Coordinates of N, CA, C and O in Angstrom, one line a residue:
X24 N 12.2 -14.8 7.1 CA 11.1 -14.0 6.4 C 10.1 -13.6 7.5 O 9.7 -14.4 8.4
X25 N 9.6 -12.4 7.4 CA 8.7 -11.9 8.4 C 7.3 -12.4 8.1 O 6.9 -12.6 6.9
X26 N 6.5 -12.6 9.1 CA 5.1 -13.1 8.9 C 4.3 -11.9 8.5 O 4.6 -10.8 8.8
X27 N 3.2 -12.2 7.8 CA 2.3 -11.1 7.4 C 1.2 -11.0 8.4 O 0.8 -11.9 9.1
X28 N 0.7 -9.8 8.5 CA -0.4 -9.5 9.5 C -1.7 -10.0 9.0 O -1.9 -10.3 7.8
X29 N -2.7 -10.0 9.9 CA -4.1 -10.4 9.5 C -4.6 -9.4 8.5 O -5.3 -9.8 7.6
X30 N -4.3 -8.1 8.7 CA -4.7 -7.1 7.7 C -4.2 -7.4 6.3 O -5.0 -7.3 5.4
X31 N -3.0 -7.8 6.2 CA -2.3 -8.1 5.0 C -3.1 -9.3 4.4 O -3.5 -9.3 3.2
X32 N -3.3 -10.4 5.1 CA -3.9 -11.6 4.7 C -5.3 -11.3 4.1 O -5.7 -11.8 3.1
X33 N -6.1 -10.5 4.9 CA -7.4 -10.1 4.5 C -7.4 -9.3 3.2 O -8.3 -9.5 2.3
X34 N -6.5 -8.4 3.0 CA -6.4 -7.5 1.8 C -6.1 -8.3 0.6 O -6.8 -8.2 -0.4
X35 N -5.2 -9.2 0.7 CA -4.7 -10.0 -0.5 C -5.6 -11.1 -0.9 O -5.5 -11.8 -1.9
X36 N -6.6 -11.4 0.0 CA -7.5 -12.6 -0.2 C -8.6 -12.3 -1.2 O -9.3 -13.3 -1.6
X37 N -8.8 -11.1 -1.6 CA -10.0 -10.8 -2.4 C -9.8 -9.6 -3.3 O -8.8 -8.8 -3.0
X38 N -10.6 -9.4 -4.3 CA -10.4 -8.2 -5.1 C -10.5 -6.9 -4.3 O -11.1 -6.9 -3.2
X39 N -9.9 -5.8 -4.8 CA -9.7 -4.6 -4.0 C -11.1 -3.8 -3.9 O -11.4 -3.3 -2.9
X40 N -11.8 -3.7 -5.0 CA -13.0 -3.0 -5.0 C -12.8 -1.6 -4.5 O -11.9 -0.9 -4.9
X41 N -13.7 -1.1 -3.6 CA -13.7 0.2 -3.1 C -13.1 0.3 -1.7 O -13.4 1.2 -0.9
X42 N -12.2 -0.6 -1.3 CA -11.6 -0.5 0.0 C -10.9 0.8 0.3 O -10.3 1.4 -0.6
X43 N -11.0 1.2 1.5 CA -10.4 2.5 2.0 C -8.9 2.3 2.0 O -8.4 1.2 2.1
X44 N -8.2 3.4 1.9 CA -6.7 3.3 1.9 C -6.2 2.7 3.2 O -5.2 2.0 3.2
X45 N -7.0 2.8 4.3 CA -6.5 2.2 5.6 C -6.7 0.7 5.6 O -6.2 0.1 6.6
X46 N -7.3 0.1 4.6 CA -7.3 -1.3 4.5 C -6.0 -1.9 4.1 O -5.7 -3.1 4.3
X47 N -5.1 -1.1 3.6 CA -3.7 -1.6 3.2 C -2.9 -1.9 4.4 O -2.9 -1.1 5.4
X48 N -2.2 -3.0 4.4 CA -1.2 -3.3 5.5 C -0.2 -2.2 5.6 O 0.2 -1.6 4.6
X49 N 0.1 -1.8 6.8 CA 1.1 -0.7 7.0 C 0.5 0.7 7.1 O 1.1 1.6 7.5
X50 N -0.8 0.8 6.7 CA -1.5 2.1 6.7 C -2.5 2.1 7.8 O -3.6 1.5 7.6
X51 N -2.3 2.9 8.8 CA -3.2 3.0 9.9 C -4.0 4.3 9.8 O -4.0 5.0 8.7
X52 N -4.6 4.7 10.9 CA -5.4 5.9 10.9 C -4.6 7.2 10.5 O -5.0 8.0 9.7
X53 N -3.5 7.4 11.1 CA -2.7 8.6 10.9 C -2.2 8.7 9.5 O -2.4 9.7 8.8
X54 N -1.5 7.6 9.0 CA -1.0 7.7 7.6 C -2.2 7.7 6.6 O -2.1 8.4 5.6
X55 N -3.3 7.0 7.0 CA -4.4 7.0 6.1 C -5.0 8.4 5.9 O -5.3 8.8 4.8
X56 N -5.1 9.1 7.0 CA -5.6 10.5 6.9 C -4.7 11.4 6.1 O -5.1 12.2 5.3
X57 N -3.4 11.2 6.3 CA -2.4 12.0 5.5 C -2.5 11.7 4.0 O -2.5 12.6 3.1
X58 N -2.7 10.4 3.7 CA -2.9 10.0 2.3 C -4.2 10.6 1.7 O -4.2 11.1 0.6
X59 N -5.2 10.5 2.5 CA -6.5 11.0 2.1 C -6.5 12.5 1.8 O -7.0 13.0 0.8
X60 N -5.7 13.2 2.6 CA -5.6 14.7 2.4 C -4.9 15.0 1.1 O -5.1 16.1 0.5
X61 N -4.1 14.0 0.6 CA -3.4 14.2 -0.7 C -4.1 13.6 -1.8 O -3.5 13.4 -2.9
X62 N -5.3 13.1 -1.6 CA -6.1 12.6 -2.7 C -6.1 11.1 -2.8 O -6.7 10.5 -3.7
X63 N -5.3 10.4 -2.0 CA -5.2 8.9 -2.0 C -6.2 8.3 -1.0 O -5.8 7.8 0.0
X64 N -7.5 8.4 -1.3 CA -8.5 8.0 -0.3 C -8.9 6.5 -0.4 O -9.5 6.0 0.5
X65 N -8.6 5.9 -1.5 CA -8.9 4.5 -1.7 C -7.7 3.7 -2.0 O -6.7 4.2 -2.5
X66 N -7.7 2.4 -1.6 CA -6.6 1.5 -1.8 C -6.2 1.5 -3.3 O -5.0 1.4 -3.7
X67 N -7.2 1.5 -4.2 CA -6.9 1.4 -5.6 C -6.2 2.7 -6.2 O -5.5 2.6 -7.2
X68 N -6.3 3.8 -5.5 CA -5.6 5.0 -5.9 C -4.1 4.8 -5.5 O -3.2 5.2 -6.3
X69 N -3.8 4.2 -4.4 CA -2.4 3.9 -4.0 C -1.9 2.8 -4.9 O -0.7 2.9 -5.4
X70 N -2.7 1.9 -5.3 CA -2.3 0.8 -6.3 C -1.9 1.5 -7.6 O -0.9 1.1 -8.2
X71 N -2.7 2.5 -8.0 CA -2.3 3.2 -9.2 C -0.9 3.8 -9.2 O -0.2 3.7 -10.1
X72 N -0.6 4.4 -8.1 CA 0.7 5.0 -7.9 C 1.8 3.9 -7.9 O 2.8 4.1 -8.5
X73 N 1.5 2.8 -7.2 CA 2.4 1.6 -7.2 C 2.7 1.2 -8.6 O 3.8 0.9 -9.0
X74 N 1.6 1.2 -9.5 CA 1.8 0.7 -10.9 C 2.5 1.8 -11.7 O 3.4 1.4 -12.5
X75 N 2.2 3.1 -11.5 CA 2.9 4.1 -12.2 C 4.5 4.0 -11.9 O 5.3 4.3 -12.8
X76 N 4.8 3.6 -10.7 CA 6.2 3.5 -10.3 C 6.7 2.1 -10.7 O 7.8 1.7 -10.2
X77 N 6.0 1.4 -11.6 CA 6.4 0.1 -12.1 C 6.7 -1.0 -11.1 O 7.5 -1.8 -11.3
X78 N 5.9 -0.9 -10.0 CA 6.0 -1.9 -8.9 C 7.4 -2.0 -8.3 O 7.8 -3.0 -7.8
X79 N 8.2 -0.9 -8.5 CA 9.6 -0.8 -8.0 C 9.5 -0.6 -6.5 O 9.0 0.4 -6.0
X80 N 10.1 -1.5 -5.7 CA 10.1 -1.4 -4.2 C 10.7 -0.1 -3.7 O 10.1 0.7 -2.9
X81 N 11.9 0.3 -4.2 CA 12.6 1.5 -3.7 C 11.8 2.7 -4.0 O 11.7 3.6 -3.2
X82 N 11.4 2.9 -5.3 CA 10.6 4.1 -5.7 C 9.3 4.2 -4.9 O 9.0 5.3 -4.4
X83 N 8.6 3.1 -4.7 CA 7.3 3.1 -4.0 C 7.5 3.5 -2.5 O 6.8 4.3 -2.0
X84 N 8.5 2.8 -1.9 CA 8.7 3.1 -0.5 C 9.2 4.5 -0.3 O 8.7 5.2 0.7
X85 N 10.0 5.1 -1.2 CA 10.4 6.5 -1.1 C 9.2 7.4 -1.2 O 9.0 8.4 -0.5
X86 N 8.3 7.1 -2.2 CA 7.1 7.9 -2.4 C 6.2 7.8 -1.2 O 5.7 8.9 -0.8
X87 N 6.1 6.7 -0.6 CA 5.2 6.5 0.6 C 5.8 7.4 1.8 O 5.1 8.0 2.5
X88 N 7.1 7.3 1.9 CA 7.8 8.1 3.0 C 7.5 9.6 2.7 O 7.2 10.3 3.7
X89 N 7.8 10.0 1.5 CA 7.6 11.4 1.2 C 6.2 11.9 1.3 O 5.9 13.1 1.6
X90 N 5.2 11.1 0.9 CA 3.8 11.5 0.8 C 3.1 11.5 2.2 O 2.4 12.4 2.4
X91 N 3.4 10.5 3.0 CA 2.7 10.5 4.3 C 3.6 10.2 5.5 O 3.1 10.1 6.6
X92 N 4.9 10.2 5.3 CA 5.8 10.0 6.5 C 5.9 8.6 7.0 O 6.2 8.4 8.2
X93 N 5.6 7.6 6.2 CA 5.6 6.2 6.6 C 7.0 5.8 7.0 O 8.0 6.2 6.3
X94 N 7.2 5.0 8.1 CA 8.5 4.5 8.5 C 8.8 3.3 7.7 O 8.0 2.8 6.9
X95 N 10.0 2.7 7.9 CA 10.5 1.6 7.1 C 9.6 0.4 7.2 O 9.3 -0.2 6.1
X96 N 9.1 0.1 8.3 CA 8.2 -1.1 8.5 C 6.9 -0.8 7.8 O 6.4 -1.7 7.1
X97 N 6.3 0.3 7.9 CA 5.1 0.7 7.2 C 5.2 0.6 5.7 O 4.4 0.1 5.0
X98 N 6.3 1.2 5.3 CA 6.6 1.1 3.8 C 6.7 -0.3 3.3 O 6.1 -0.6 2.3
X99 N 7.4 -1.1 4.0 CA 7.6 -2.5 3.6 C 6.3 -3.3 3.6 O 5.9 -4.0 2.7
X100 N 5.5 -3.1 4.7 CA 4.2 -3.8 4.8 C 3.3 -3.4 3.7 O 2.6 -4.2 3.1
X101 N 3.2 -2.1 3.4 CA 2.3 -1.6 2.3 C 2.8 -2.1 0.9 O 2.0 -2.6 0.1
X102 N 4.1 -2.0 0.7 CA 4.7 -2.5 -0.6 C 4.4 -4.0 -0.7 O 3.9 -4.5 -1.8
X103 N 4.6 -4.8 0.3 CA 4.5 -6.3 0.3 C 3.0 -6.6 0.0 O 2.7 -7.5 -0.8
X104 N 2.1 -5.9 0.6 CA 0.7 -6.1 0.5 C 0.3 -5.9 -1.0 O -0.4 -6.7 -1.6
X105 N 0.7 -4.7 -1.5 CA 0.3 -4.4 -2.9 C 1.0 -5.4 -3.9 O 0.4 -5.8 -4.9
X106 N 2.2 -5.8 -3.7 CA 2.9 -6.7 -4.5 C 2.2 -8.0 -4.6 O 2.0 -8.6 -5.6
X107 N 1.9 -8.5 -3.4 CA 1.2 -9.8 -3.3 C -0.2 -9.8 -4.0 O -0.6 -10.7 -4.7
X108 N -0.9 -8.7 -3.8 CA -2.2 -8.5 -4.4 C -2.1 -8.5 -5.9 O -2.8 -9.2 -6.6
X109 N -1.1 -7.8 -6.4 CA -0.8 -7.7 -7.9 C -0.5 -9.1 -8.4 O -0.9 -9.5 -9.5
X110 N 0.4 -9.8 -7.7 CA 0.8 -11.2 -8.1 C -0.5 -12.1 -8.2 O -0.5 -13.0 -9.1
X111 N -1.4 -11.9 -7.4 CA -2.6 -12.7 -7.4 C -3.7 -12.3 -8.4 O -4.4 -13.1 -9.0
X112 N -3.8 -11.0 -8.6 CA -5.0 -10.5 -9.3 C -4.7 -9.8 -10.7 O -5.6 -9.5 -11.4
X113 N -3.4 -9.5 -11.0 CA -3.1 -8.9 -12.3 C -2.4 -9.9 -13.2 O -1.7 -10.7 -12.8

């Protein structure tokens, strides 16, 4: 099992609130700007898409790839981050 990043640990440790999309694990400045340009400016907006896709890993990862060009590791990191956050807070 891969270890989680500090960014992941910090994100899942508390309620999401108004965190920027770049607070999500796997989403850096480049992907964050691409997501912002498509209206996904906050982490909770990406969470909304994650929930619309019924927390399905394959659908979410494909959406992230198509929407902002995330590679496989970035897709996995973001999915894992949101899944763990949901497991803790929903």
